[in-house]
Short mmCIF file of C-alpha atoms in Angstrom, two decimals:
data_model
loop_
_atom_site.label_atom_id
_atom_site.label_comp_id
_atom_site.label_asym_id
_atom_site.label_seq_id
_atom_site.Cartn_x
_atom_site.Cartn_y
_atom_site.Cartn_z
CA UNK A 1 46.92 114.08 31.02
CA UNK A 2 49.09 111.29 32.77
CA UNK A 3 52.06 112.16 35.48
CA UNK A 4 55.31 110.87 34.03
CA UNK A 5 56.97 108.74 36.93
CA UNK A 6 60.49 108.92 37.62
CA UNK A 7 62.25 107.14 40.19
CA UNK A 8 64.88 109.16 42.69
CA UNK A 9 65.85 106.72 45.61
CA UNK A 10 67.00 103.38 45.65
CA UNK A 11 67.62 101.05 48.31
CA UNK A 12 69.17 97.51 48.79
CA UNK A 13 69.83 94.72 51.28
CA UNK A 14 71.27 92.03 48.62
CA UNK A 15 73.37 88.98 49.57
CA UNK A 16 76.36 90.56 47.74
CA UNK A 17 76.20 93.83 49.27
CA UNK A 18 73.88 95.74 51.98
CA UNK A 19 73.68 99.15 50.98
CA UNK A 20 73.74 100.91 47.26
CA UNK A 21 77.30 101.74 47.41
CA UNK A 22 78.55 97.77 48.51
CA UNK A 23 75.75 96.55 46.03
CA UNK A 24 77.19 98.65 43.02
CA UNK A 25 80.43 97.90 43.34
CA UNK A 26 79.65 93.95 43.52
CA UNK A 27 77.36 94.22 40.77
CA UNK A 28 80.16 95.93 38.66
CA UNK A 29 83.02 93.23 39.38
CA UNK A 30 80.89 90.16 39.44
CA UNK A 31 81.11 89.30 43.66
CA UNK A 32 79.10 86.13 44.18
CA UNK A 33 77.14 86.78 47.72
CA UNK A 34 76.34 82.75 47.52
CA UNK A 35 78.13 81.17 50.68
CA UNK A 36 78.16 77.57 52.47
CA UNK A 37 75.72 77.23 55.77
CA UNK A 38 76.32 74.55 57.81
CA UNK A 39 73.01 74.98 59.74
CA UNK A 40 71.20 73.70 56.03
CA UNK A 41 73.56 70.77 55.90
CA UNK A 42 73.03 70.00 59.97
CA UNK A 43 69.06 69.61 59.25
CA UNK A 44 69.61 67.60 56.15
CA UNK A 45 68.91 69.70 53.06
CA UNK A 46 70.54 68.72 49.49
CA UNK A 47 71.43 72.25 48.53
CA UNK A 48 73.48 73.69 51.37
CA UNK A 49 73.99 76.96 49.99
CA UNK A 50 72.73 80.22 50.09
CA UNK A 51 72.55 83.94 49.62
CA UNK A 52 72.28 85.43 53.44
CA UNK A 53 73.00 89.25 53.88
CA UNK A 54 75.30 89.86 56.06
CA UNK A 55 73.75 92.09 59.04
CA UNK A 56 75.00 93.16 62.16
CA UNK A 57 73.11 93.42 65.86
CA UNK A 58 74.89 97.08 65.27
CA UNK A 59 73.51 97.79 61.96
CA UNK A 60 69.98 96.55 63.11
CA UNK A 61 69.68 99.23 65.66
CA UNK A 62 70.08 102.27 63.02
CA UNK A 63 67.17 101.00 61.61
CA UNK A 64 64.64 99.94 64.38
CA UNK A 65 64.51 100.52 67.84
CA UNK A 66 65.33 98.26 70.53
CA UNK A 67 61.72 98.19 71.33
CA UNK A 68 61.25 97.69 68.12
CA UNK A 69 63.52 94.80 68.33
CA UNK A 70 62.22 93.22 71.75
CA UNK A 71 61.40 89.59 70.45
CA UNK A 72 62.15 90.42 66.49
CA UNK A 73 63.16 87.78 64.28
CA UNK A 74 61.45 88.56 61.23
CA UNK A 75 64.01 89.16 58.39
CA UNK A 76 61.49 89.99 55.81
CA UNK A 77 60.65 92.73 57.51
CA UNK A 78 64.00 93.45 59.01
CA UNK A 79 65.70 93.31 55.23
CA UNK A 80 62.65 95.33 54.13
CA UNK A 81 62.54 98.40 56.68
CA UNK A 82 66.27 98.76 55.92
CA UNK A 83 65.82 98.62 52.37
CA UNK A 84 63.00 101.29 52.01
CA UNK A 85 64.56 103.75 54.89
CA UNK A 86 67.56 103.57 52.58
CA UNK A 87 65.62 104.72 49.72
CA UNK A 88 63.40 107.12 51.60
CA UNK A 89 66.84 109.09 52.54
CA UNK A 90 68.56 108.37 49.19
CA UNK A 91 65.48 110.34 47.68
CA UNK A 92 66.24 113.17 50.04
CA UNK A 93 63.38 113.00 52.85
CA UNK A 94 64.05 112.28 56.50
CA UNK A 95 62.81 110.04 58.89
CA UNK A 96 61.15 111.37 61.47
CA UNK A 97 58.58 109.56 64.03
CA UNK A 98 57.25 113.24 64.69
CA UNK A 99 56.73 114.23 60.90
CA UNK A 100 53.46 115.42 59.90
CA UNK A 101 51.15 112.92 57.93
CA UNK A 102 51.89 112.85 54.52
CA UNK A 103 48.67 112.28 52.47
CA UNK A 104 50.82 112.44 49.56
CA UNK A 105 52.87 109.77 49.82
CA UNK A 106 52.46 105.65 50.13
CA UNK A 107 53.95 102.55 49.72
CA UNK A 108 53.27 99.29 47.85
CA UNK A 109 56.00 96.32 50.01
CA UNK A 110 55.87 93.32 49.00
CA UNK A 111 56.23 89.80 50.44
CA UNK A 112 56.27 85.97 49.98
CA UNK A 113 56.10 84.92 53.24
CA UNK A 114 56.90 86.89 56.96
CA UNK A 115 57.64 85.52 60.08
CA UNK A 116 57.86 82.51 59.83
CA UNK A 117 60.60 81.83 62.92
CA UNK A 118 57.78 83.61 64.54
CA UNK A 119 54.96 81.21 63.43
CA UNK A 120 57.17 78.66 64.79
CA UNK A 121 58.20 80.14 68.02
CA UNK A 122 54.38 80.33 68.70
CA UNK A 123 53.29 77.02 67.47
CA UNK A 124 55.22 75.58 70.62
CA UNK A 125 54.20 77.93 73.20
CA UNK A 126 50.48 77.70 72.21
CA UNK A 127 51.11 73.63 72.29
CA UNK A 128 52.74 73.85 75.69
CA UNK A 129 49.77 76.08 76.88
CA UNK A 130 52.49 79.23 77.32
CA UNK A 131 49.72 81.37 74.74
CA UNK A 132 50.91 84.70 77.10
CA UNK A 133 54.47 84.56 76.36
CA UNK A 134 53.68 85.03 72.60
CA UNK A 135 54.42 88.80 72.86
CA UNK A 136 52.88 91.95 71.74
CA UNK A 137 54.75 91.83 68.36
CA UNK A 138 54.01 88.11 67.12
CA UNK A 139 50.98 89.35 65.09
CA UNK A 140 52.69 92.14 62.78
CA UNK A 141 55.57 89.82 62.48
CA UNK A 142 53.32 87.33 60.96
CA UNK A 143 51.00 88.80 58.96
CA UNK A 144 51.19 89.11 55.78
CA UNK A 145 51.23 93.08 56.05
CA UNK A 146 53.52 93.05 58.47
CA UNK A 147 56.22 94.99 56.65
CA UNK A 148 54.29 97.64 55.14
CA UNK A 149 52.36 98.31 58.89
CA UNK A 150 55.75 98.53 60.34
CA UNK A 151 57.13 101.20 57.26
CA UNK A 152 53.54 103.10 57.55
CA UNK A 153 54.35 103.96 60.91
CA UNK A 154 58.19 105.09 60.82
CA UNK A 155 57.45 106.81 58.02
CA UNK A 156 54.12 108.49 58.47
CA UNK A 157 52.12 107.89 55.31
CA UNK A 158 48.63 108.76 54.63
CA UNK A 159 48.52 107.60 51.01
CA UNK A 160 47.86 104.06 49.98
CA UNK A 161 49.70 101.66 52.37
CA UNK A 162 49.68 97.66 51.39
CA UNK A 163 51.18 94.49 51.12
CA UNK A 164 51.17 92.20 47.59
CA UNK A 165 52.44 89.11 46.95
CA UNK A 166 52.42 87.40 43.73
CA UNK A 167 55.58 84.41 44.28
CA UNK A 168 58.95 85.87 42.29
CA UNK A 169 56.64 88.22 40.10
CA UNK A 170 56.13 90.55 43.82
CA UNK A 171 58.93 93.25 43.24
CA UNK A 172 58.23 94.20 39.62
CA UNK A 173 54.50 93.86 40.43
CA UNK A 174 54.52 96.08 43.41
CA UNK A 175 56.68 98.92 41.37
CA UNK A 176 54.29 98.41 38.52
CA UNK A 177 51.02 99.01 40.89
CA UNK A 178 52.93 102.07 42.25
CA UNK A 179 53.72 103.28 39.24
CA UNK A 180 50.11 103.23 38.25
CA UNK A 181 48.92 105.34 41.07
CA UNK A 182 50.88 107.95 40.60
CA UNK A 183 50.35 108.08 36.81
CA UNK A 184 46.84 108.34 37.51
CA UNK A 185 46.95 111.47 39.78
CA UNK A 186 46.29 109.54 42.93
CA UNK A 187 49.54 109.59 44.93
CA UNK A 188 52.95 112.40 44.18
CA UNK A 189 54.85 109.63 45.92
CA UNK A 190 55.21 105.76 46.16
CA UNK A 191 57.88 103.38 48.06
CA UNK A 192 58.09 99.91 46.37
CA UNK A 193 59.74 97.16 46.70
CA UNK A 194 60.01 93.46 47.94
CA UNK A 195 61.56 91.46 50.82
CA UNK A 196 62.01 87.94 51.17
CA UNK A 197 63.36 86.14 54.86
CA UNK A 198 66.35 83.95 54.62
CA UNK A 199 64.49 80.65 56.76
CA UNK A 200 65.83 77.64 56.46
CA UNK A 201 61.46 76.82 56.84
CA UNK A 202 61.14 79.01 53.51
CA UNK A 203 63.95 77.05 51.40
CA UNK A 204 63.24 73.62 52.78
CA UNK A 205 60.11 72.94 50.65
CA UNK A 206 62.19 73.85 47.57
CA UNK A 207 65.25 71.61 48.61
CA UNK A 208 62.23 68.75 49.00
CA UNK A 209 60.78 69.54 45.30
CA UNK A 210 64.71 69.44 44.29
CA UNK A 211 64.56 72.04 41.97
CA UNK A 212 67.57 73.38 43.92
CA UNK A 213 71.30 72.65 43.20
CA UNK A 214 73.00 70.23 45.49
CA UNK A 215 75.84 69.93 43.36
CA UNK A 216 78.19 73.31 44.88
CA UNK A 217 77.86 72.70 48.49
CA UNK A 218 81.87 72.72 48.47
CA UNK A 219 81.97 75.71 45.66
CA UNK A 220 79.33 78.07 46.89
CA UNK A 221 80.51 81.03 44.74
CA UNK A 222 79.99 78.43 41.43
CA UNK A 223 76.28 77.27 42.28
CA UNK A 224 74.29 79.75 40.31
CA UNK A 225 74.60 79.79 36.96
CA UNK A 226 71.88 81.29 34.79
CA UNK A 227 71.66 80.31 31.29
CA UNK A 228 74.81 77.99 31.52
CA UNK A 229 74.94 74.22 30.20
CA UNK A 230 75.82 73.29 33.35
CA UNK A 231 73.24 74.81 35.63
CA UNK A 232 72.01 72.02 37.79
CA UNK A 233 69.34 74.11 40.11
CA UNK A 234 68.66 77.85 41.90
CA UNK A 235 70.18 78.23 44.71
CA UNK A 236 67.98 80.35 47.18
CA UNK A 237 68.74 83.83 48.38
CA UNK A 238 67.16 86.64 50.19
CA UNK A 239 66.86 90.46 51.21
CA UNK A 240 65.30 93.04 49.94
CA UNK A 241 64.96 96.23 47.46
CA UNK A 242 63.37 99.51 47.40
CA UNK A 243 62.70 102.47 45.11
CA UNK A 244 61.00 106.03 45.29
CA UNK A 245 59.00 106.76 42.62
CA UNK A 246 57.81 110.46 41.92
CA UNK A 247 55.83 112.62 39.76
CA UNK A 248 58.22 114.12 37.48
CA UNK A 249 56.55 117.10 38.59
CA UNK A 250 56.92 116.45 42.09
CA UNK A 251 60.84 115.36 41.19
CA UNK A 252 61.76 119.00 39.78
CA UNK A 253 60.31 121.38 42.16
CA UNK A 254 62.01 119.51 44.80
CA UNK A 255 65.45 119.72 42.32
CA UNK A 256 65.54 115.31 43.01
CA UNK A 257 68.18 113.34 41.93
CA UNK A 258 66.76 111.12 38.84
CA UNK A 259 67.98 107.88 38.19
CA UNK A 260 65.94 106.70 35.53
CA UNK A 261 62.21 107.17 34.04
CA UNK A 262 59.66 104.28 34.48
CA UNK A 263 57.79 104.05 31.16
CA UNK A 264 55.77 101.26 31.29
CA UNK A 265 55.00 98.03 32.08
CA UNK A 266 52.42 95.00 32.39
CA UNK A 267 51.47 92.28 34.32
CA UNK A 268 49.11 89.38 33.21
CA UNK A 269 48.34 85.65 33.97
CA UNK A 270 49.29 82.34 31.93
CA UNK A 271 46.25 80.82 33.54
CA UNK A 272 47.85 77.70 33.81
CA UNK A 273 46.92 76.84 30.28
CA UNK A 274 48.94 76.40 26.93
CA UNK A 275 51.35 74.18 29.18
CA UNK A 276 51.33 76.56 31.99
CA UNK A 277 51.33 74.99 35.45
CA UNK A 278 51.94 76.45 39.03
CA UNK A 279 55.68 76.05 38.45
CA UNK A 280 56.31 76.56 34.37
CA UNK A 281 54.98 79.81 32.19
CA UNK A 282 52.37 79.70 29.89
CA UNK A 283 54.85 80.85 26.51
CA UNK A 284 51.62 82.64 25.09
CA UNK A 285 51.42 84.48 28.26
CA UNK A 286 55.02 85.71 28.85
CA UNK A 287 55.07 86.65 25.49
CA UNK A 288 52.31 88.93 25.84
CA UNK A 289 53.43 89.97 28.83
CA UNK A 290 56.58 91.32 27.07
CA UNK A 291 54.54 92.83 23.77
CA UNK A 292 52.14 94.51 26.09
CA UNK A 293 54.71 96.60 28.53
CA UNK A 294 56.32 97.80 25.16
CA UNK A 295 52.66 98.88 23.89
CA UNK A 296 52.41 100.61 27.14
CA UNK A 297 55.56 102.26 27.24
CA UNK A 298 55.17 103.50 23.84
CA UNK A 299 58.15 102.20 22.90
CA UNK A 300 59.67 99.94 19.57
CA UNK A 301 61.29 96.71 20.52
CA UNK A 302 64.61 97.88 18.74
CA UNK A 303 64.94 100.40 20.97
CA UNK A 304 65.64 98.07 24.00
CA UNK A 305 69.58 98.05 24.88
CA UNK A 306 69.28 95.69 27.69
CA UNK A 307 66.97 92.99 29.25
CA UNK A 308 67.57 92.25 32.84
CA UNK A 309 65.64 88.09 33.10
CA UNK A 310 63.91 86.30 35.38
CA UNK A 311 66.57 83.32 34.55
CA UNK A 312 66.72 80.80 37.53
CA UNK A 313 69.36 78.55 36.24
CA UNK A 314 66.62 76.00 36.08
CA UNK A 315 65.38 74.02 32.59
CA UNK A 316 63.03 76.29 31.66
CA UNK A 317 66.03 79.12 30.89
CA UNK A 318 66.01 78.43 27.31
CA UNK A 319 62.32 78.66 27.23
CA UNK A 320 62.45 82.17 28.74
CA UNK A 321 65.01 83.40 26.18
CA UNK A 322 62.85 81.83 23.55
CA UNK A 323 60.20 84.06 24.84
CA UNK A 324 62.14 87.19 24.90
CA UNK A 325 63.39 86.43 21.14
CA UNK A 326 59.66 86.17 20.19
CA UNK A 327 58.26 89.03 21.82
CA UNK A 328 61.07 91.26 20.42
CA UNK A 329 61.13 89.65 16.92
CA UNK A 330 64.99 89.88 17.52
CA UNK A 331 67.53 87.13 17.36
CA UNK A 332 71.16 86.63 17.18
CA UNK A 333 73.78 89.37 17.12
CA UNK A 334 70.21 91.94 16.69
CA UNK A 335 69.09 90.95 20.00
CA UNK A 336 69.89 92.79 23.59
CA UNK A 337 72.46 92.39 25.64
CA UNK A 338 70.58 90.38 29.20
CA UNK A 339 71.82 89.62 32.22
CA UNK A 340 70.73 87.84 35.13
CA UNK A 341 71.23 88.72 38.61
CA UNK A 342 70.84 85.48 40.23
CA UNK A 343 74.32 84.38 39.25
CA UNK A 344 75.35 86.72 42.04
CA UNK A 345 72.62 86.43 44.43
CA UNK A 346 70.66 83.49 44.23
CA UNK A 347 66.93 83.26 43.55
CA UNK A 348 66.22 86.14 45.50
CA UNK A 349 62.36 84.79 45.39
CA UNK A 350 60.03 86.93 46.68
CA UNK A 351 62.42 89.99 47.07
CA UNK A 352 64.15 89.05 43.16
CA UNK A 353 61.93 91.62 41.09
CA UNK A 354 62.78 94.57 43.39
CA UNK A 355 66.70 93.48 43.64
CA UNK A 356 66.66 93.20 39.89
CA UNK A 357 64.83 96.38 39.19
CA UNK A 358 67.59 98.34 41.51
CA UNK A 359 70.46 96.75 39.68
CA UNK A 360 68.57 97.24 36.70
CA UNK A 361 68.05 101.49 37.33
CA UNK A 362 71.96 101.67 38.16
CA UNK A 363 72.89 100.59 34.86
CA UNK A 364 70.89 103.23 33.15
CA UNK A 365 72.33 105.78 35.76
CA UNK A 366 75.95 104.14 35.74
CA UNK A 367 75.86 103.64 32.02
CA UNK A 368 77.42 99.74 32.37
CA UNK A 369 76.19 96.52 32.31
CA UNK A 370 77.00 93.81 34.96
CA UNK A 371 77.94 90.66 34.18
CA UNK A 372 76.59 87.08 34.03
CA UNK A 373 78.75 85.30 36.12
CA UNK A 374 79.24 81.42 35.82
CA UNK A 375 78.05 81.56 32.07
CA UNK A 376 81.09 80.51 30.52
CA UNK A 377 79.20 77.56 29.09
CA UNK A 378 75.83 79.06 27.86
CA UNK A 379 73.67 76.70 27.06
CA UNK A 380 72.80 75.39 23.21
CA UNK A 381 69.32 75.72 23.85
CA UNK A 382 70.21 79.69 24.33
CA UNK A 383 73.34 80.23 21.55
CA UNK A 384 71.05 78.49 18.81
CA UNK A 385 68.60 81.89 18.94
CA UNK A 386 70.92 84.50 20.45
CA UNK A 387 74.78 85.71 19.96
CA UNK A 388 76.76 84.59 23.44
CA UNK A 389 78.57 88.42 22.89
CA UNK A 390 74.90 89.35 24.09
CA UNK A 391 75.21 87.75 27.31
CA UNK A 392 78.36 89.16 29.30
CA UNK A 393 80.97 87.72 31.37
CA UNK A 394 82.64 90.98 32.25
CA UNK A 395 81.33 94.03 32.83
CA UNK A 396 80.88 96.70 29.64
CA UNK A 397 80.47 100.15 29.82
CA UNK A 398 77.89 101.39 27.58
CA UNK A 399 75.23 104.04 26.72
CA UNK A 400 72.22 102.65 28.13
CA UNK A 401 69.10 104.50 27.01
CA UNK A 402 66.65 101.40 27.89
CA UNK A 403 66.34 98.44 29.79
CA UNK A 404 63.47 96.19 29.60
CA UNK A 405 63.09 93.92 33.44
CA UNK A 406 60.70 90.98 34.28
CA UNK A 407 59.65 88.37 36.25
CA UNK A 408 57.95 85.46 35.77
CA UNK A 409 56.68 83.65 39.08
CA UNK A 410 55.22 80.59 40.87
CA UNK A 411 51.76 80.69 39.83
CA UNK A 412 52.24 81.00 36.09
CA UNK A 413 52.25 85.13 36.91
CA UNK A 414 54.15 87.63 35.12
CA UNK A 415 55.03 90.85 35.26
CA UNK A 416 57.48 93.53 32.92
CA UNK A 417 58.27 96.81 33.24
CA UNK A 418 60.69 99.28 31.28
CA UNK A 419 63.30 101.84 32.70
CA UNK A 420 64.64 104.45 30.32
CA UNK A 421 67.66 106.74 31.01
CA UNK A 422 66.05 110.09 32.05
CA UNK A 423 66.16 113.21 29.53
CA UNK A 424 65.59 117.28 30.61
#
């Protein structure tokens, strides 16, 4: 028989809010976190935007030690070690450097790139022969693993202990691979999550393949618009996400808080076939994608209230709903209400899947749904298959039973999983 998985702590380090509490309540009103940066205009980029977290030197230390900190400048990991701590506590467990090893708990945290101020930082010592100044840190900062070595440690976990990275699909993946393990009798506990830095050396190569808007550098707040007729480009973001998942079983003898139930879920390949490429989705894929979680889950596509999308507010948004509608077999004023994230955040990239899956877990235990900000004008592409009154512009409470989340990244990968409110 397979453990049911539930999740009971979140954790978040999002442009429009660090924390769970600021998060929430910028989720529920609509608060852009998208803001002007003068250092991306100084070194020439088009878009000169962005969605930075706002974290203080102060803030930092609760969180890592100033050993820790001696020659840090890693925010992937930084963004990441305060998002999972976060949801470590929120699950009820402490923190504690002298804890006992706990061979029942892991964590799957996930990355696109790390350290990258780092990489640089040594690229012109080692060229001016300085190789000894490098520090004792510059390897864990920069490899790949960096974040989950530095989380294995302050927490003390024996289980499984790793680092993916799949491109935007990395956040839903990694909760997906958790999920698994514990299903499957092989772990009580799993952290997941994502993390992505906020480098002007991670954005740049986007800003040169100009698939980011450089039309809002003087209205920041306006620049992402998901799904809109108007969207021009993603504007890049960053920080990270976290959740606990449990055994139910585990959940109830401890008496956990429960936000929500994880189902399901799948993740597959497009191949880069059918008119898949390393930046646009194979349709056959993402459809399958979709068709598979739901097999998984066990669940009818009816029964999906809400579908939180990968939507960029690039070109291939229409395609993506097109997907969904197919998938689902549900169009116009029959299909779910969906939101996109992004509108408030940016394109979180590597750390979007486990953003999106928190704010997608505190509508099922908030019963609302956020809003789509800057989606005044949805697209014609988009209101040709599906009712606008199914894509929100203010903030509805509702009873929200199931929510359907994916990602579909760099790569032509994809990955959907499914949340349901959780029943005694």
């Amino acid at each position: 028989m397979k453990n049911r998985v539930v999740i009971t702590g979140l954790g978040v380090v999002a442009p429009n809010g660090v924390g769970l509490e600021a998060f929430t309540k910028a989720i529920k009103t609509g608060t852009s976190g998208i803001t002007f940066h003068q250092e991306l205009q100084d070194k020439g980029f088009s878009c000169c935007i962005g969605g930075i977290p706002e974290v203080s030197e102060e803030k930092k230390l609760a969180y890592l030690t100033p050993l820790q900190l001696r020659g840090f400048n890693s925010t992937s990991i930084l963004y990441g070690c305060m998002a999972a701590i976060d949801a470590w506590k929120d699950a009820g467990f402490l923190v504690d450097e002298n804890s006992n090893l706990d061979y029942d708990s892991g964590l799957i945290f996930g990355t696109g790139t790390s350290g990258i101020e780092k990489f640089r930082e040594s690229i012109y010592l080692i060229d001016e022969q300085k190789v000894r100044r490098l520090g004792s840190t510059s390897v864990v900062q920069t490899m790949a693993s960096g974040i989950s070595a530095y989380l294995g440690g302050i927490l003390g976990f024996g289980n499984q202990v790793t680092t993916n990275s799949s491109a935007c699909t990395t956040g839903t993946e990694a909760l997906l691979l958790g999920f698994e393990r514990i299903k499957n009798g092989k772990a009580k506990r799993m952290l997941v999550g994502s993390s992505s830095d906020s480098s002007l050396y991670t954005w740049g190569g986007f800003d040169a393949m100009r698939v980011m808007t450089y039309k809002h550098n003087e209205t920041p707040e306006k620049g992402s618009r998901p799904m809109s007729e108007t969207a021009s480009g993603f504007v890049p973001g960053s920080g990270a996400g976290a959740l606990v998942l449990e055994s139910l079983e585990s959940a109830l003898a401890r008496n956990a808080t429960i936000y929500a139930e994880v189902l399901g879920g799948n993740i597959n390949s497009g191949g880069q076939r059918n008119s898949g490429t390393l930046t646009a989705p194979n349709p056959e894929a993402v459809q399958k994608c979709i068709s598979d979680a739901l097999l998984d889950s066990k669940i009818k596509a009816s029964e999906i209230d809400v579908l939180n999308g990968h939507l960029t507010a690039t070109s291939k948004d229409g395609l993506e709903i097109e997907n969904w509608s197919n998938a689902l077999q549900r169009k116009g004023t029959n299909f779910p209400y969906i939101n996109s994230l992004k509108s408030m955040v940016g394109h979180c990239l590597a750390a979007a899947g486990a953003i999106e899956s928190v704010a997608s877990v505190l509508q099922i235990k908030e019963q609302f749904i956020f809003p789509n900000i800057n989606c005044e004008d949805i697209h014609p592409e988009i209101t040709a298959l599906i009712s606008s009154d199914k894509i929100p512009t203010k903030m509805i409470e509702k009873n929200i039973n199931i929510v359907a989340k994916a990602s579909f990244g760099f790569g032509d990968v994809n990955a959907c999983v499914i949340f349901k409110k959780y029943i005694q």
